[in-house]
Coordinates of C-alpha atoms in Angstrom, one line a residue:
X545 CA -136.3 51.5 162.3
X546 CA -133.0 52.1 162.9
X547 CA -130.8 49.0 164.5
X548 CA -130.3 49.4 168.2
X549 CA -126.4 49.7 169.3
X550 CA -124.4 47.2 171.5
X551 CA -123.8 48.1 174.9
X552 CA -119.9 48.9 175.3
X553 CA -118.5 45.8 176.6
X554 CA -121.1 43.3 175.5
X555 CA -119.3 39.8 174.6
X556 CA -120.8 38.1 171.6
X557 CA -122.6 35.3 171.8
X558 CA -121.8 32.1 169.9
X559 CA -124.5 31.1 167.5
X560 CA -126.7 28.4 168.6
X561 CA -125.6 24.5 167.7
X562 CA -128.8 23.4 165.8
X563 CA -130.3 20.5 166.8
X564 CA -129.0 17.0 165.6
X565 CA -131.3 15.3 163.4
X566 CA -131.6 12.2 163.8
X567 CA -131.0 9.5 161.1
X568 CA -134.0 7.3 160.4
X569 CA -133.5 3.7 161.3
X570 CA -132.4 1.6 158.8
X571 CA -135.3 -1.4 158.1
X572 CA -135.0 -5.0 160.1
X573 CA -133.5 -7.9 157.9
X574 CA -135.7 -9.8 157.1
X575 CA -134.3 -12.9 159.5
X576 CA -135.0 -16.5 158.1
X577 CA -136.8 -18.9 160.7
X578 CA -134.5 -21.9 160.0
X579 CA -131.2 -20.2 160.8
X580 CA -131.6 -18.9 164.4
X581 CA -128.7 -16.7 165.0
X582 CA -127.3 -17.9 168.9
X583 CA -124.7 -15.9 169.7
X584 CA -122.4 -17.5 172.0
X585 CA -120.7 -16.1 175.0
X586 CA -116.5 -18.2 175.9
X587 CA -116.7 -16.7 179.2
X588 CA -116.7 -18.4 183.1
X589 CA -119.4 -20.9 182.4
X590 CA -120.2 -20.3 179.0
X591 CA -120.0 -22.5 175.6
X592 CA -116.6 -24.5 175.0
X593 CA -114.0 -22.6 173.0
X594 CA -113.5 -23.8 169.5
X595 CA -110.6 -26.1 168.9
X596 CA -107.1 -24.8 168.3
X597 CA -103.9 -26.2 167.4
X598 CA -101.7 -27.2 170.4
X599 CA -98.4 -27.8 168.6
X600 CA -96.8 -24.5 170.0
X601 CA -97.8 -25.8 173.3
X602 CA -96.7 -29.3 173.6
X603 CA -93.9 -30.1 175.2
X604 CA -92.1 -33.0 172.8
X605 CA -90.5 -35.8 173.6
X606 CA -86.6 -35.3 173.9
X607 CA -86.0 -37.9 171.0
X608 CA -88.2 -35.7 168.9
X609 CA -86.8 -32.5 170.0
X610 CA -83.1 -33.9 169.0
X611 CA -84.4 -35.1 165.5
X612 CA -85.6 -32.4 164.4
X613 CA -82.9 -29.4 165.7
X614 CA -80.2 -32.0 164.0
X615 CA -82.7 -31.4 161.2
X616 CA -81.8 -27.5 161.1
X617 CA -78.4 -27.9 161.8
X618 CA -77.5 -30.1 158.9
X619 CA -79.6 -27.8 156.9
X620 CA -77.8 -24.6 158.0
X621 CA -74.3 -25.9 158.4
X622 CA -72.0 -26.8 155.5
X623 CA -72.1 -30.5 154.7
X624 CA -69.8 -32.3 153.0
X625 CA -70.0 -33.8 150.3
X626 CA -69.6 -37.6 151.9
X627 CA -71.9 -36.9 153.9
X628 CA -74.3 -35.3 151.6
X629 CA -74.6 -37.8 149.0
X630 CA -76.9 -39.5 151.3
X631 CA -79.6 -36.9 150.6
X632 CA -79.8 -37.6 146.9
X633 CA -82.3 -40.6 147.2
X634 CA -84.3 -42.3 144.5
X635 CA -87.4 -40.9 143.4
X636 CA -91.0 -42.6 144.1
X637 CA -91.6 -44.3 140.8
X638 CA -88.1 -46.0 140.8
X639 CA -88.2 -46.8 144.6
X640 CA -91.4 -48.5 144.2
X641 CA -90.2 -50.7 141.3
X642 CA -87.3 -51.5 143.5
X643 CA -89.2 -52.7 146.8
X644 CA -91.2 -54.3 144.4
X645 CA -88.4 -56.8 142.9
X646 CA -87.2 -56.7 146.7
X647 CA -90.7 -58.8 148.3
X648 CA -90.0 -61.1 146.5
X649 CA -87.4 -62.5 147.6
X650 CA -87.6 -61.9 151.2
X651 CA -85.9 -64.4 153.8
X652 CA -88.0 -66.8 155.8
X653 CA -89.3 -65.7 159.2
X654 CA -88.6 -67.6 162.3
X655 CA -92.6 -69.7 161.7
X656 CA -91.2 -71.0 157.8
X657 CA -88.1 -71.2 158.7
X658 CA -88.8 -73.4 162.0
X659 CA -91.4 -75.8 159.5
X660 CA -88.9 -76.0 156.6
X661 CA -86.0 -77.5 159.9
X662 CA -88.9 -79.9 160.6
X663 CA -89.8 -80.7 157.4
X664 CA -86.2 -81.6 156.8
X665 CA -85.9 -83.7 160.1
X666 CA -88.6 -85.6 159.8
X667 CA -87.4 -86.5 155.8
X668 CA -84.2 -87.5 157.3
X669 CA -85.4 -89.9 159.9
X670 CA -87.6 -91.1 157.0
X671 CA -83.8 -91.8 155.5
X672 CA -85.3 -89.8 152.8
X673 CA -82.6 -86.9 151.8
X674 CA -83.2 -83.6 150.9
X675 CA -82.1 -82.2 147.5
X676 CA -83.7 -78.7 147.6
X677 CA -81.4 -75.9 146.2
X678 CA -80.7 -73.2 149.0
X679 CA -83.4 -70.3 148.3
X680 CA -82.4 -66.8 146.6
X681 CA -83.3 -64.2 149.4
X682 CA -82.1 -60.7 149.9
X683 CA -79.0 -60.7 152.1
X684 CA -78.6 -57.8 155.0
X685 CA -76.0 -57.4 157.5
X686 CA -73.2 -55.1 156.8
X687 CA -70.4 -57.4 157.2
X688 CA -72.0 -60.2 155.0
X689 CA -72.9 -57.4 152.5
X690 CA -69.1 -56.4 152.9
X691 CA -68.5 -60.0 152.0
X692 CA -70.5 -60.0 149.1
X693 CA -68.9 -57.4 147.4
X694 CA -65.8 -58.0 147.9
X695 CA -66.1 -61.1 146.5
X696 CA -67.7 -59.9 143.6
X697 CA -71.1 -61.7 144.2
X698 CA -73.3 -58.5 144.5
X699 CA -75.2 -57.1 142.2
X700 CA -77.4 -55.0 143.5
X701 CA -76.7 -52.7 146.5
X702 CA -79.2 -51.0 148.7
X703 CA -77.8 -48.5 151.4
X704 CA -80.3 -46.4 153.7
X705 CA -80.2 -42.5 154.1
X706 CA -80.7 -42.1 157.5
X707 CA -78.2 -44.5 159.3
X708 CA -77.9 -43.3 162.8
X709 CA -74.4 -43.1 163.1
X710 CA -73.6 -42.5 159.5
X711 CA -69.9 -43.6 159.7
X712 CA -71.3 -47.4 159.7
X713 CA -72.2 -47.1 155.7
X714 CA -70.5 -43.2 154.8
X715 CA -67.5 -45.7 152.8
X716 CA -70.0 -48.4 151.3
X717 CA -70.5 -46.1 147.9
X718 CA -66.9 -45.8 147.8
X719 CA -66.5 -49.5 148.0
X720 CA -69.6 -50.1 145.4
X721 CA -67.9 -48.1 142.8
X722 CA -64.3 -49.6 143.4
X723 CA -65.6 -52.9 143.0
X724 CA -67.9 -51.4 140.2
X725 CA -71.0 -52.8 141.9
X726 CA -74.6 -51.2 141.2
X727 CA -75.4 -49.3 144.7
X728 CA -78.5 -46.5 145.2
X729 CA -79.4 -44.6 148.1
X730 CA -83.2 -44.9 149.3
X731 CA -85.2 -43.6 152.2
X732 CA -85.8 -45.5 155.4
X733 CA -84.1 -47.8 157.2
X734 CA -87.1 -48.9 158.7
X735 CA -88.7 -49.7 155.3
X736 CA -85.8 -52.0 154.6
X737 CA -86.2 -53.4 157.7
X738 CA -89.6 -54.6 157.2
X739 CA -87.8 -56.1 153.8
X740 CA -85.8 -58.6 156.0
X741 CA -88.6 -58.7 158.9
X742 CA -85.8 -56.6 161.3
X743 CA -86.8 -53.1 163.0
X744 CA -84.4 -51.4 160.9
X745 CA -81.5 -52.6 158.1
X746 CA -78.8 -50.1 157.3
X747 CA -78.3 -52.0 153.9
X748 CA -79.6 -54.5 151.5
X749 CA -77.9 -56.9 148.8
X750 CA -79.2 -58.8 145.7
X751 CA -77.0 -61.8 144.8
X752 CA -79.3 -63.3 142.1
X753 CA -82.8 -63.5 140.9
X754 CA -84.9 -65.9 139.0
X755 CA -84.8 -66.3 135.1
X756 CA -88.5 -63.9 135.1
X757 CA -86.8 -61.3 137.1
X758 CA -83.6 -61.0 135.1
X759 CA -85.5 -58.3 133.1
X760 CA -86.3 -56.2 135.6
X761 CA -83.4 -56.8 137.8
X762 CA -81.2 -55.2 134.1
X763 CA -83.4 -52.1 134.2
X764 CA -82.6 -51.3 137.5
X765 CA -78.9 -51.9 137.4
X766 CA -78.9 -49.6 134.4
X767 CA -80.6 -46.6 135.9
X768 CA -78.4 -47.1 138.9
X769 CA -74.9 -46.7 137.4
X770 CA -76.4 -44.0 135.3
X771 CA -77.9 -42.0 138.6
X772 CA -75.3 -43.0 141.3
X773 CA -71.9 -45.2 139.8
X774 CA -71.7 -43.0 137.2
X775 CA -72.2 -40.0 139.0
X776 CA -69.8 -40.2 141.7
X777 CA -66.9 -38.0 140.2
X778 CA -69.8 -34.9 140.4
X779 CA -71.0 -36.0 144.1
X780 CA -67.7 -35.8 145.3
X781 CA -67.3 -32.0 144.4
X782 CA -70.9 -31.2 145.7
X783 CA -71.0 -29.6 149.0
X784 CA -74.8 -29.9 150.8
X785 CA -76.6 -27.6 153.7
X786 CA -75.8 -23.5 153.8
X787 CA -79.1 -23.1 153.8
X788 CA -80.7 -19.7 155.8
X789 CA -83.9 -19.6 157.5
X790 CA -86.6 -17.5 157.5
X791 CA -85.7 -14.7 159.2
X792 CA -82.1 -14.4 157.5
X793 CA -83.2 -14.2 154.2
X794 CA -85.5 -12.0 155.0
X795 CA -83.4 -9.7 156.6
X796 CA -81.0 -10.0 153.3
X797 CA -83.6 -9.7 151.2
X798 CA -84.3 -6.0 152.9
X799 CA -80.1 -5.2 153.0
X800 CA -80.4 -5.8 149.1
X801 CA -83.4 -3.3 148.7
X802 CA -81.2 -0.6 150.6
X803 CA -78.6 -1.6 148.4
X804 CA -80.1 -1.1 145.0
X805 CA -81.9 1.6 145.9
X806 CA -78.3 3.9 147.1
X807 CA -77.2 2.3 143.6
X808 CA -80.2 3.8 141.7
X809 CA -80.2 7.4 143.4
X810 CA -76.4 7.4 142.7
X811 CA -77.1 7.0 139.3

C-alpha cells in the first residue's frame, strides 16, 4: 500500500521521550543493633556543639600580647650581634648537669637562716663560740657578681637570656672574657631564680665547690670556654633575626617560579 503524503504545511512532530526507567533500589545495610545511628540536629534547642578551639577568639592579656609581637619583631628585624648572642643558650643535657651542680649549693632561706642566728645566739650566751666556716653558696646580685669577677674570685658565670631590659647584663660576656672567666648563657631567669629562692635572677656565680664537686665543676668550665669564651671572636660577627614570615616567603617562593620559568623558555 502505497505511503500516504503529508499535508503541505504539516510541522513534524518530535519523537516521543520514552519513559524513564526506574533504577531498582539498592538493598538495606544490614544495620548492627549495638550501634544505633542518632543523628544529631546543632540547631535552636538542639544537642551542644562539639568543642572548638577559642584561641582566635580570646582576647589576651596585654602583657601577653606585648610578649609575643616583641617575639616577631626581634625575629623579623635585624639583630645585632650583642644582642643576639643571648639566643645561643646551652642545650638540655648540659643545662641539666649545670642546675644540677647548682642545688647544691643553694643559699639558706629566711627559716635556716633565722635557726642557724639562733643557734649562734644561744651558743654565745652559753659563752660557747662558734667556729663554723662560712658556707659555699651560689652568689647572685649583679653588682656582687661584678665584684666577684673583678676580683678574680669567679669561676663559674651564669647569665639569663631573657633579662627584661637587656642592657642590665648585654656587657657581662664582654667582662667574663676580659677577665677570662667561664660564663654560659641559659634559659630562664625565673629558673635561676628558684636557684637562689628569688622570683627571678638575671645572673648566677660559682666561687668554689667542695673537694667531690671539683670533678664536675672542671667539665663544665671546659665545655664553657670551648662553647662561649672561646667562641666570642665568631659571635661578634654574627648578626641574628631577618627572618620572613609565612606569607613573604611564600610570596618569594612564587616570584622565583616566575623567574626560572622566563629563564627556561628564554633558553
Amino acid at each position: 500500500m502505497p505511503a500516504k503524503k503529508k499535508a503541505a504545511g504539516q510541522a513534524k512532530r518530535p519523537a516521543p521521550t520514552p519513559s524513564i526507567a526506574k533504577k531498582p533500589a539498592a538493598p538495606a545495610k544490614p544495620t548492627n543493633p549495638l550501634f544505633e545511628k542518632k543523628p544529631r540536629s546543632f540547631g535552636i534547642g538542639g544537642a551542644l556543639p562539639p568543642k572548638k578551639l577559642l584561641n582566635r577568639y580570646v582576647k589576651w592579656p596585654q602583657y601577653v600580647r606585648i610578649q609575643r609581637q616583641r617575639r616577631v619583631l626581634v625575629q623579623r628585624l635585624k639583630v645585632p650581634p650583642a644582642l643576639s648572642q643571648f639566643t645561643k643558650t646551652l642545650d638540655k643535657n648540659m643545662a641539666g648537669s649545670l642546675f644540677k651542680l647548682l642545688m647544691k649549693y643553694r643559699p639558706e632561706d629566711k627559716a635556716a637562716k633565722k635557726e642557724r642566728l639562733l643557734a649562734k645566739a644561744q651558743a654565745e650566751e652559753a659563752g660557747n663560740s662558734d667556729s663554723s666556716r662560712k658556707p659555699v653558696v651560689v652568689k647572685f646580685g649583679l653588682n656582687h657578681i661584678t665584684y666577684l669577677i673583678e676580683q678574680g674570685k669567679a669561676q663559674l658565670v651564669v647569665i639569663a637570656h631573657d633579662v627584661d631590659p637587656v642592657e642590665l647584663v648585654v656587657w657581662l660576656p664582654a667582662l667574663c672574657r676580659k677577665m677570662n672567666v667561664p660564663y654560659c648563657i641559659v634559659k630562664g631567669k625565673a629558673r635561676l631564680g628558684t636557684v637562689v629562692h628569688q622570683k627571678q635572677a638575671a645572673a648566677l656565680c660559682l666561687t668554689s665547690v667542695k673537694n667531690e664537686d671539683k670533678h664536675d665543676l672542671t667539665k663544665l668550665v671546659e665545655s664553657m670556654k670551648l662553647n662561649y669564651n672561646d667562641r666570642y671572636e665568631e659571635s661578634r660577627r654574627q648578626w641574628g633575626g631577618g627572618l620572613k614570615g609565612c606569607k613573604s616567603q611564600h610570596k618569594e617562593k612564587v616570584r622565583q617560579k616566575l623567574l626560572d620559568k622566563e629563564l627556561r623558555q628564554r633558553l
